[in-house]
Amino acid sequence: MTVLRTPGGFSLRFRPRALAVGAGCALLAAGLGVLAIAGGDYPMTPADVLRTLLGGGTPAEEFIIHELRLPRLVTALLVGAALALAGAVFQSLVRNPLGSPDMLGFTQGASTGALIVVVLGGGSLALSGAAVASGLATGLLVSLLTWRTGVHGYRLILVGIGITAILTGVNGYLLTRAPLMDAARAVLWLTGSLDGRGWTEALPLLIVLATLAPLVLLGCGPALRMLEMGDDTAAALGVPVRRLRMVLLGAAVLLVSFAAAAAGPVSFVALTAPHLARRLTRAPGPNLLPAMCVGATLLVGADLLAQRAFTGHQLPAGAITGAIGGAYLVWLLAAQRRAGRL
Amino acid sequence: MQAGTPRLTGTGMTLAYDRRTVAEDLTVAVPDRSFTVVIGPNACGKSTLLRALARMLRPTTGAVLLDGADIHRRPARQVARTLGLLPQSSIAPDGITVAELVARGRYPHQGLLRQWSREDERVVEEAMTATGVADLADRAVDELSGGQRQRVWIAMTLAQQTPLLLLDEPTTYLDIAHQIEILDLCARLHEEQGRTLVAVLHDLNHAARYATHLIAMRDGRVVAAGPPAEVVTAERVEEVFGLPCRVIEDPETGTPLVVPAARRPAAHLAPEPA
């Protein structure tokens, strides 16, 4: 811990290691981003990319970067950061390292809305809108079901698992009702993909993240750290536990819903990023900001891999995060077992 | 026995979880600068009373008054600067060090632009010294023994710098030596630092030895309240706990010492009349 104090009685406390992790991830994400922008059907050198980004490119380069590749990169960064932030919040709220929007039903909820639009036949804007709406509806349903006891760890997990199961069934049914072409499009959406994402997808998420990230990080972050020690201990320290849980649940559901609307339910980023962040910072606590940086880097890297790993054949980014995240989960469980914690 | 109105009182409280009522028309007062201990059989409502006094449970009727104001109408953070609570169970975050955990007790005094003042630093060091965990400052909390860990949690509540401190069964899960160690520590905090302590304890003899004021509860009612010498009598213990016993003088301290009767007559094993 390092402390900065000013004569006016102000003081700031931070961990240099956490800052280094954040900065390192940001640098890595920038590097991967330049590589992602440089590649594709119209290859450029990283120098070309940087020159164009600084305003010195040819009209063709300007178009390719500003209209095609940059929005995709920005969407990847935002989706990764939003999912990671939501995941870190959920893991802290339920005090369980497996607590993530994938497991609690919120991603399935967002998918249901999107699938209904697919079955009824609608454009991409309607699809995004429906994903947000049904994600929020799921959040509301979960809060109502957990309202009486407060949004508590185990109850939230159990209700979430129940809702996930129901919605998985509903989603499967909706898929069988969709025309074949639309069903194929729906499956791609369900995997989570950044292909063809433009500013229309990036902008709503940018607004949501820019609003909610400060609220969560600065407004709720310190209280969330107290909540780690148990509801009673947090309440004794002056944390309004019930209100904090509702605000954080709302914020995390909004983040997940808008992220799903932008790129589909990209799996495992919300679960993996906070874990990796904690390992890297070696700090107790929710590690919200480092988790966001790790999440953004993770998704940009996954998307780069999805585009380039198999020549002539692009994968959806969600397939890569699923594969990496799944492997990480297995490793994590094995490691916990070895450490005797499971 | 106390002068003026006590800072912490509960009047006419009905305490309930969901629909299950634990206590009705419960009235208690915590004398200022006392070491008050609440005793009573299991499920008599003593922990519930403590939760109500600590602002964790809102009475359905009646009120808890802290310095004359309804505790539930005051902001949580403001209350947390006057009244601290050590709950029965707390979770030490993975890998947290002793100093970091104790520092978290400063939360109600901190803000976004006032994250770690010199005052915070000084208070945390004092709290660790008072509880004898200063040498453990950089150790991980998960590595410590049960007694050490409990002292760390007490240090955290001390760092909160509250004149009133509530402890919910602080000696549970500890062996006898560590129980005494924690109670000695509580007595020191009471005597040397002038704090008002309220503890829920299971062991009657510990309660009689350390308390300056006892509250005996049964079935959600206060059966007796006062100095241990007046409250702890053979009749009272039998009334409250249903335990036949003798009360003798503790040879160490002169306080009442409860000695359970050698063998219970068969009548006491039969179900009690309601």
XYZ file of C-alpha atoms in Angstrom:
616
model
C 0.000 0.000 0.000
C 1.214 3.424 -0.929
C -0.287 6.585 0.477
C -0.325 10.034 -1.040
C -1.227 12.898 1.264
C -1.833 16.565 0.462
C -1.611 19.416 2.983
C -5.406 19.953 2.796
C -6.007 16.699 4.676
C -6.705 14.711 1.525
C -5.227 11.280 1.206
C -5.208 8.577 -1.455
C -4.258 4.983 -0.885
C -3.442 2.511 -3.638
C -1.469 -0.614 -4.388
C 1.378 -0.019 -6.826
C 1.056 -3.610 -8.006
C -2.622 -3.173 -8.897
C -1.772 -0.015 -10.838
C 1.004 -1.867 -12.657
C -1.396 -4.678 -13.558
C -3.901 -2.169 -14.912
C -1.270 -0.315 -16.916
C 0.256 -3.555 -18.203
C -3.134 -4.800 -19.386
C -3.903 -1.479 -21.043
C -0.585 -1.615 -22.935
C -1.173 -5.224 -23.941
C -4.713 -4.427 -25.079
C -3.403 -1.504 -27.141
C -0.763 -3.726 -28.750
C -3.247 -6.474 -29.540
C -5.646 -3.835 -30.809
C -3.131 -2.457 -33.308
C -2.446 -6.014 -34.508
C -6.180 -6.664 -34.820
C -6.708 -3.523 -36.845
C -3.685 -4.212 -39.052
C -4.831 -7.643 -40.199
C -7.668 -8.733 -42.428
C -8.546 -8.767 -46.140
C -6.717 -5.480 -46.568
C -3.510 -5.930 -44.561
C -1.674 -2.930 -43.178
C 1.487 -2.560 -41.176
C 1.180 -1.488 -37.536
C 2.894 1.747 -38.591
C 0.134 2.362 -41.151
C -2.445 1.770 -38.462
C -0.865 4.229 -36.045
C -0.417 6.820 -38.815
C -4.077 6.492 -39.812
C -5.285 6.637 -36.231
C -3.354 9.886 -35.833
C -5.114 11.277 -38.898
C -2.547 10.737 -41.671
C -4.043 7.843 -43.636
C -5.342 7.528 -47.182
C -9.142 7.711 -47.653
C -9.277 3.916 -48.097
C -7.331 3.324 -44.905
C -9.455 5.909 -43.095
C -12.618 4.105 -44.138
C -11.375 0.616 -43.267
C -10.099 1.639 -39.882
C -12.673 4.144 -38.740
C -15.767 2.454 -40.109
C -14.899 -1.252 -39.997
C -12.070 -2.306 -37.740
C -11.912 0.343 -35.010
C -15.579 -0.022 -33.973
C -15.116 -3.765 -33.707
C -12.055 -3.272 -31.511
C -13.829 -0.687 -29.359
C -16.823 -3.025 -28.980
C -14.485 -5.825 -27.879
C -12.798 -3.570 -25.292
C -16.117 -2.326 -23.923
C -17.812 -5.728 -23.827
C -14.782 -7.270 -22.119
C -14.596 -4.487 -19.537
C -18.356 -4.482 -18.881
C -18.566 -8.258 -18.461
C -15.512 -8.341 -16.205
C -16.849 -5.540 -14.013
C -20.228 -7.277 -13.730
C -18.498 -10.571 -12.975
C -16.324 -9.052 -10.247
C -19.396 -7.445 -8.682
C -21.374 -10.705 -8.779
C -18.507 -12.717 -7.311
C -18.238 -10.262 -4.436
C -21.995 -10.040 -3.885
C -22.516 -13.789 -3.636
C -19.073 -14.359 -2.056
C -18.505 -17.234 -4.408
C -15.785 -17.430 -7.056
C -18.250 -19.136 -9.392
C -20.822 -16.380 -9.140
C -21.063 -14.930 -12.621
C -23.890 -13.679 -14.820
C -23.589 -16.891 -16.899
C -24.445 -18.974 -13.854
C -27.050 -16.630 -12.392
C -29.366 -16.586 -15.406
C -28.814 -13.023 -16.616
C -27.069 -13.958 -19.867
C -29.752 -16.529 -20.639
C -32.326 -13.848 -19.905
C -30.772 -11.493 -22.436
C -30.620 -14.353 -24.964
C -34.330 -15.089 -24.601
C -35.269 -11.591 -25.737
C -32.879 -11.790 -28.678
C -34.269 -15.179 -29.725
C -37.858 -13.927 -29.574
C -36.874 -11.179 -32.030
C -35.209 -13.780 -34.246
C -38.357 -15.928 -34.279
C -40.652 -12.981 -34.925
C -38.236 -11.589 -37.484
C -36.625 -8.279 -36.610
C -33.587 -6.163 -37.370
C -30.399 -5.961 -35.360
C -31.574 -2.870 -33.507
C -34.710 -4.672 -32.313
C -32.546 -7.623 -31.342
C -30.259 -5.466 -29.199
C -33.211 -3.697 -27.616
C -34.910 -6.994 -26.815
C -31.700 -8.414 -25.317
C -31.400 -5.429 -22.976
C -35.079 -5.505 -22.065
C -35.203 -9.201 -21.288
C -31.876 -9.108 -19.419
C -33.304 -6.375 -17.191
C -36.570 -8.286 -16.807
C -34.604 -11.316 -15.624
C -32.745 -9.100 -13.157
C -36.054 -7.766 -11.869
C -37.468 -11.276 -11.538
C -34.433 -12.441 -9.568
C -34.642 -9.411 -7.267
C -38.329 -10.060 -6.638
C -37.652 -13.703 -5.832
C -34.850 -12.781 -3.437
C -36.469 -9.594 -2.123
C -37.816 -10.883 1.152
C -34.490 -12.050 2.500
C -32.392 -9.449 0.762
C -30.189 -10.342 -2.181
C -28.202 -12.943 -0.317
C -25.390 -15.185 -1.495
C -26.881 -18.639 -1.502
C -30.418 -17.612 -2.243
C -29.249 -15.588 -5.229
C -27.244 -18.535 -6.555
C -30.110 -21.009 -6.130
C -32.698 -18.707 -7.684
C -30.214 -17.946 -10.475
C -29.593 -21.622 -11.207
C -33.353 -22.231 -11.341
C -33.912 -19.340 -13.714
C -30.970 -20.413 -15.878
C -32.494 -23.878 -16.238
C -35.931 -22.527 -17.152
C -34.567 -20.013 -19.633
C -32.270 -22.578 -21.266
C -35.404 -24.616 -21.948
C -37.265 -21.584 -23.281
C -34.311 -20.645 -25.491
C -34.081 -24.174 -26.881
C -37.774 -24.110 -27.707
C -37.468 -20.719 -29.415
C -34.592 -22.043 -31.546
C -36.730 -24.932 -32.794
C -39.446 -22.473 -33.794
C -37.150 -20.219 -35.813
C -36.794 -20.650 -39.594
C -33.563 -22.481 -40.436
C -31.653 -19.455 -41.702
C -32.650 -17.388 -38.718
C -31.825 -20.233 -36.353
C -28.301 -20.360 -37.765
C -27.979 -16.601 -37.195
C -29.351 -17.051 -33.696
C -26.827 -19.751 -32.833
C -24.012 -17.484 -33.982
C -25.442 -14.701 -31.797
C -25.729 -17.075 -28.832
C -22.042 -17.944 -29.096
C -21.097 -14.302 -28.879
C -19.404 -12.694 -31.830
C -17.841 -9.367 -32.685
C -18.067 -9.889 -36.429
C -19.431 -6.828 -38.225
C -19.949 -4.809 -35.038
C -20.049 -1.075 -35.732
C -20.464 2.157 -33.860
C -24.211 1.512 -33.455
C -23.348 -1.438 -31.207
C -20.455 0.256 -29.429
C -22.113 3.563 -28.580
C -24.951 2.448 -26.236
C -22.532 0.245 -24.298
C -20.010 3.078 -24.117
C -22.653 5.348 -22.566
C -23.739 2.688 -20.061
C -20.182 1.823 -19.081
C -19.150 5.466 -18.774
C -22.084 6.051 -16.417
C -21.981 2.883 -14.362
C -18.234 2.297 -14.023
C -17.655 5.430 -11.889
C -20.771 4.661 -9.855
C -19.633 1.130 -9.158
C -15.898 1.817 -8.746
C -16.026 5.023 -6.731
C -19.534 4.972 -5.299
C -19.769 1.338 -4.251
C -16.214 -0.043 -4.424
C -15.105 0.693 -0.831
C -18.420 -0.552 0.606
C -18.248 -3.684 -1.541
C -14.837 -4.394 0.008
C -16.452 -4.247 3.466
C -19.232 -6.581 2.293
C -16.609 -9.292 1.703
C -16.347 -9.721 5.476
C -19.981 -10.687 5.848
C -23.217 -8.687 5.900
C -23.142 -8.179 9.659
C -19.578 -6.923 9.770
C -20.244 -4.588 6.841
C -23.420 -3.272 8.445
C -21.564 -2.720 11.730
C -19.043 -0.615 9.819
C -21.845 1.569 8.493
C -22.531 0.032 5.083
C -26.216 0.210 4.091
C -26.086 -3.446 3.059
C -29.535 -3.903 1.545
C -29.392 -0.774 -0.573
C -25.827 -1.497 -1.680
C -26.793 -4.973 -2.846
C -29.761 -3.693 -4.840
C -27.749 -0.906 -6.500
C -24.897 -3.252 -7.399
C -27.222 -5.969 -8.672
C -28.983 -3.396 -10.848
C -25.722 -1.995 -12.205
C -24.270 -5.435 -12.946
C -27.453 -6.587 -14.723
C -27.438 -3.417 -16.852
C -23.785 -4.004 -17.779
C -24.384 -7.633 -18.728
C -27.530 -6.836 -20.712
C -25.915 -4.076 -22.745
C -22.793 -6.170 -23.297
C -24.975 -9.030 -24.553
C -26.883 -6.636 -26.797
C -23.601 -5.518 -28.354
C -21.851 -8.848 -28.873
C -24.134 -11.648 -27.714
C -23.617 -13.585 -24.513
C -19.823 -13.961 -24.690
C -19.118 -16.707 -22.187
C -16.599 -16.968 -19.355
C -15.107 -13.453 -19.536
C -17.175 -12.414 -16.515
C -15.994 -15.493 -14.630
C -12.338 -15.551 -15.648
C -11.297 -11.884 -15.704
C -11.830 -11.150 -11.980
C -9.931 -14.344 -11.069
C -6.992 -13.482 -13.280
C -6.993 -9.929 -11.949
C -6.826 -11.158 -8.365
C -3.993 -13.530 -9.197
C -2.065 -10.747 -10.883
C -2.605 -8.074 -8.215
C -2.339 -10.535 -5.325
C -4.660 -8.194 -3.441
C -7.746 -9.156 -1.444
C -10.929 -7.370 -2.418
C -13.077 -7.200 -5.504
C -10.227 -5.765 -7.666
C -12.788 -3.989 -9.822
C -10.531 -1.788 -11.951
C -7.853 -4.434 -12.624
C -10.642 -6.888 -13.523
C -12.001 -4.444 -16.099
C -8.562 -4.037 -17.682
C -8.013 -7.803 -17.756
C -11.486 -8.410 -19.216
C -10.972 -5.886 -22.024
C -7.572 -7.391 -22.862
C -8.956 -10.908 -22.736
C -11.738 -10.234 -25.210
C -9.533 -8.273 -27.619
C -7.043 -11.147 -27.519
C -9.787 -13.742 -27.991
C -11.225 -11.845 -30.939
C -7.788 -11.523 -32.525
C -7.290 -15.267 -32.117
C -10.777 -15.943 -33.485
C -10.004 -13.928 -36.610
C -6.501 -15.225 -37.296
C -5.999 -18.628 -35.714
C -7.606 -20.560 -38.559
C -6.755 -19.194 -41.966
C -9.734 -18.638 -44.200
C -12.158 -19.501 -41.446
C -13.287 -17.027 -38.797
C -14.549 -18.228 -35.456
C -16.915 -16.266 -33.227
C -14.965 -14.707 -30.320
C -17.309 -16.430 -27.868
C -16.012 -19.819 -29.019
C -12.481 -18.803 -28.036
C -13.449 -17.309 -24.659
C -15.536 -20.426 -24.025
C -12.606 -22.719 -24.776
C -10.095 -20.657 -22.780
C -12.520 -20.016 -19.936
C -13.588 -23.637 -19.721
C -9.986 -24.818 -19.558
C -9.259 -22.172 -16.928
C -12.245 -23.288 -14.863
C -11.094 -26.923 -14.934
C -7.611 -25.867 -13.922
C -8.992 -23.650 -11.160
C -11.126 -26.432 -9.724
C -8.195 -28.844 -9.862
C -5.915 -26.303 -8.158
C -8.491 -25.600 -5.448
C -8.868 -29.309 -4.910
C -5.121 -29.762 -4.581
C -5.017 -26.891 -2.094
C -7.701 -28.726 -0.120
C -10.202 -25.903 -0.450
C -12.807 -27.930 -2.317
C -26.746 2.620 39.890
C -25.992 4.928 36.960
C -26.346 8.660 36.791
C -28.385 10.294 34.031
C -29.946 8.636 30.993
C -27.885 5.823 29.494
C -26.642 6.390 25.926
C -28.058 3.105 24.634
C -31.554 1.918 25.513
C -34.266 -0.208 23.972
C -37.868 0.468 24.968
C -41.013 -1.576 24.364
C -39.364 -3.556 21.581
C -41.041 -6.358 19.675
C -38.300 -8.313 17.936
C -39.180 -10.726 15.146
C -37.623 -12.534 12.210
C -40.160 -12.702 9.388
C -43.245 -13.896 11.238
C -41.504 -15.526 14.208
C -41.640 -13.263 17.223
C -38.629 -13.627 19.510
C -39.410 -10.998 22.112
C -42.294 -8.707 23.003
C -42.353 -5.499 25.004
C -38.639 -5.832 25.750
C -37.026 -2.921 27.568
C -33.318 -2.731 28.401
C -30.831 -0.054 29.303
C -27.071 -0.267 28.956
C -25.477 1.726 31.797
C -22.768 4.078 30.548
C -19.208 2.887 31.036
C -20.417 -0.532 32.106
C -19.299 -3.961 30.987
C -22.789 -5.321 30.436
C -23.192 -9.035 29.793
C -26.390 -10.630 28.498
C -26.964 -14.201 29.636
C -29.719 -16.738 29.190
C -30.417 -20.190 27.791
C -30.185 -20.965 24.067
C -32.878 -19.275 21.956
C -33.848 -16.872 24.748
C -33.370 -13.943 22.390
C -30.066 -12.601 23.702
C -28.326 -12.456 20.319
C -31.506 -11.016 18.816
C -31.451 -8.297 21.473
C -27.841 -7.521 20.592
C -28.714 -7.327 16.884
C -31.509 -4.890 17.670
C -29.201 -2.723 19.806
C -26.637 -2.786 16.979
C -29.132 -1.516 14.346
C -29.079 -4.864 12.490
C -32.683 -5.727 13.269
C -35.435 -3.148 13.239
C -37.928 -3.655 16.093
C -41.495 -4.039 14.761
C -42.691 -1.924 17.666
C -40.753 0.162 20.150
C -37.353 1.688 19.435
C -33.660 1.590 20.184
C -32.389 4.963 21.268
C -28.753 5.932 20.891
C -27.967 9.244 22.561
C -31.682 9.958 22.673
C -32.346 9.449 18.929
C -33.947 6.462 17.186
C -31.000 4.442 15.929
C -32.856 3.478 12.738
C -33.461 7.087 11.782
C -29.768 7.893 11.890
C -27.424 7.236 8.956
C -25.609 3.888 9.205
C -22.205 5.497 8.898
C -22.871 7.997 11.664
C -24.030 5.214 13.997
C -20.916 3.224 13.083
C -18.764 5.990 14.559
C -20.494 5.663 17.936
C -21.356 1.988 18.167
C -19.274 -0.979 17.025
C -20.250 -4.624 16.753
C -18.249 -7.815 16.638
C -20.649 -10.305 15.028
C -20.616 -14.009 15.810
C -18.996 -14.833 12.510
C -17.045 -12.723 10.085
C -15.211 -13.716 6.939
C -11.548 -12.801 6.501
C -11.021 -12.165 2.777
C -8.535 -14.557 1.134
C -4.930 -13.638 1.773
C -5.644 -10.441 3.742
C -2.990 -9.431 6.277
C -3.670 -8.521 9.897
C -2.838 -4.849 9.347
C -5.086 -4.669 6.288
C -8.001 -6.249 8.107
C -7.655 -3.991 11.141
C -7.425 -0.998 8.783
C -10.866 -1.836 7.451
C -12.275 -0.774 10.800
C -11.556 2.786 9.703
C -14.216 2.624 6.997
C -16.821 4.811 8.745
C -14.183 7.546 9.162
C -12.988 7.501 5.578
C -14.103 9.090 2.332
C -13.156 9.142 -1.339
C -10.693 11.964 -0.784
C -9.726 10.910 2.709
C -8.646 7.329 2.241
C -5.820 6.981 4.746
C -5.054 9.873 7.102
C -2.301 9.936 9.730
C -5.089 9.584 12.282
C -6.185 6.321 10.589
C -2.623 5.048 10.733
C -2.216 5.948 14.406
C -5.558 4.449 15.477
C -4.879 1.181 13.663
C -1.475 0.877 15.328
C -3.003 1.577 18.725
C -5.742 -0.990 18.159
C -3.160 -3.635 17.226
C -1.036 -2.798 20.272
C -4.018 -2.887 22.637
C -5.001 -6.347 21.416
C -1.424 -7.655 21.245
C -1.420 -8.354 17.513
C 1.088 -5.681 16.484
C 3.763 -8.352 15.981
C 1.452 -10.184 13.595
C 0.747 -7.092 11.454
C 2.123 -8.537 8.215
C 0.919 -12.106 8.705
C -2.003 -13.475 6.709
C -5.136 -13.772 8.856
C -5.889 -17.311 7.588
C -2.591 -18.545 9.092
C -3.437 -17.474 12.643
C -4.835 -19.531 15.499
C -8.438 -19.085 16.624
C -7.488 -16.918 19.602
C -5.183 -14.698 17.561
C -7.814 -14.315 14.867
C -10.445 -13.247 17.393
C -8.020 -10.642 18.762
C -7.518 -9.342 15.213
C -11.283 -8.968 14.740
C -11.518 -7.153 18.067
C -8.682 -4.898 16.919
C -10.715 -4.123 13.795
C -13.722 -3.062 15.850
C -11.424 -1.018 18.122
C -10.059 0.795 15.074
C -13.614 1.946 14.532
C -13.029 4.118 17.640
C -16.520 3.782 19.061
C -17.283 4.560 22.704
C -19.820 1.697 22.639
C -18.790 -1.814 21.657
C -21.121 -4.790 21.233
C -19.728 -8.336 21.139
C -21.811 -11.346 20.136
C -20.396 -14.428 21.876
C -16.765 -13.376 21.472
C -15.430 -16.514 23.182
C -17.313 -19.199 21.245
C -15.077 -21.779 19.524
C -12.081 -20.830 21.676
C -10.384 -23.056 24.229
C -10.511 -22.042 27.893
C -7.165 -20.227 27.951
C -8.094 -18.155 24.899
C -11.555 -17.464 26.327
C -9.975 -15.942 29.418
C -7.468 -14.067 27.294
C -10.274 -12.460 25.254
C -12.315 -11.629 28.368
C -9.259 -10.109 30.089
C -8.775 -8.020 26.973
C -12.417 -6.888 27.121
C -12.041 -5.993 30.814
C -8.936 -3.937 29.976
C -10.745 -2.092 27.189
C -13.519 -1.344 29.640
C -11.322 -0.229 32.514
C -8.409 1.462 30.768
C -10.117 2.958 27.752
C -13.435 3.689 29.408
C -15.478 2.037 26.691
C -18.989 0.753 27.293
C -19.082 -2.943 26.422
C -22.090 -5.162 25.827
C -21.365 -8.853 25.341
C -23.466 -11.949 24.919
C -21.783 -14.801 26.801
C -22.671 -18.444 27.267
C -20.616 -19.144 30.357
C -22.372 -17.932 33.484
C -19.211 -17.917 35.567
C -17.368 -15.831 33.007
C -20.325 -13.465 32.941
C -20.394 -13.201 36.741
C -16.655 -12.616 36.921
C -16.237 -9.990 34.218
C -19.546 -8.116 34.023
C -20.295 -4.956 35.968
C -23.921 -5.223 34.896
C -25.819 -8.409 34.055
C -28.979 -8.839 32.025
C -30.559 -12.285 32.448
C -33.063 -13.287 29.776
C -35.496 -16.121 29.296
C -38.133 -16.601 26.576
C -37.625 -13.105 25.219
C -38.069 -11.411 28.591
C -35.594 -9.765 30.938
C -35.795 -11.791 34.134
C -33.280 -9.750 36.096
C -30.804 -6.940 35.583
C -28.194 -5.531 37.915
C -24.762 -6.198 39.399
C -23.713 -9.886 39.213
C -23.792 -10.276 43.000
C -27.499 -9.445 42.968
C -28.478 -11.257 39.777
C -26.602 -14.523 40.171
C -28.382 -16.458 42.922
C -29.187 -20.165 43.061
C -32.932 -19.490 42.687
C -32.418 -17.178 39.729
C -30.137 -19.613 37.924
C -32.703 -22.344 38.353
C -35.470 -19.999 37.171
C -33.558 -18.858 34.099
C -31.676 -21.990 33.050
C -33.678 -24.699 34.832
C -30.422 -25.797 36.430
C -30.320 -26.710 40.137
C -27.078 -25.371 41.550
C -25.242 -23.764 44.426
C -23.728 -20.318 44.167
C -20.490 -19.858 46.085
C -17.873 -17.138 46.183
C -15.259 -17.272 43.455
C -12.014 -17.787 45.453
C -10.082 -15.663 42.918
C -12.358 -12.644 42.567
C -15.087 -12.895 45.155
C -17.742 -12.798 42.445
C -20.568 -15.387 42.363
C -19.530 -18.818 41.134
C -22.183 -21.225 39.922
C -21.638 -24.864 40.823
C -24.187 -27.186 39.223
C -25.835 -29.688 41.573
C -24.129 -33.087 41.532
C -26.983 -35.168 40.222
C -30.311 -34.039 38.939
C -33.426 -35.431 40.572
C -35.476 -37.305 37.998
C -38.187 -34.603 37.980
C -35.856 -32.227 36.179
C -35.379 -34.596 33.287
C -39.107 -34.673 32.583
C -40.440 -32.077 30.084
C -41.059 -28.775 31.774
C -44.643 -27.554 32.050
C -45.258 -24.749 29.531
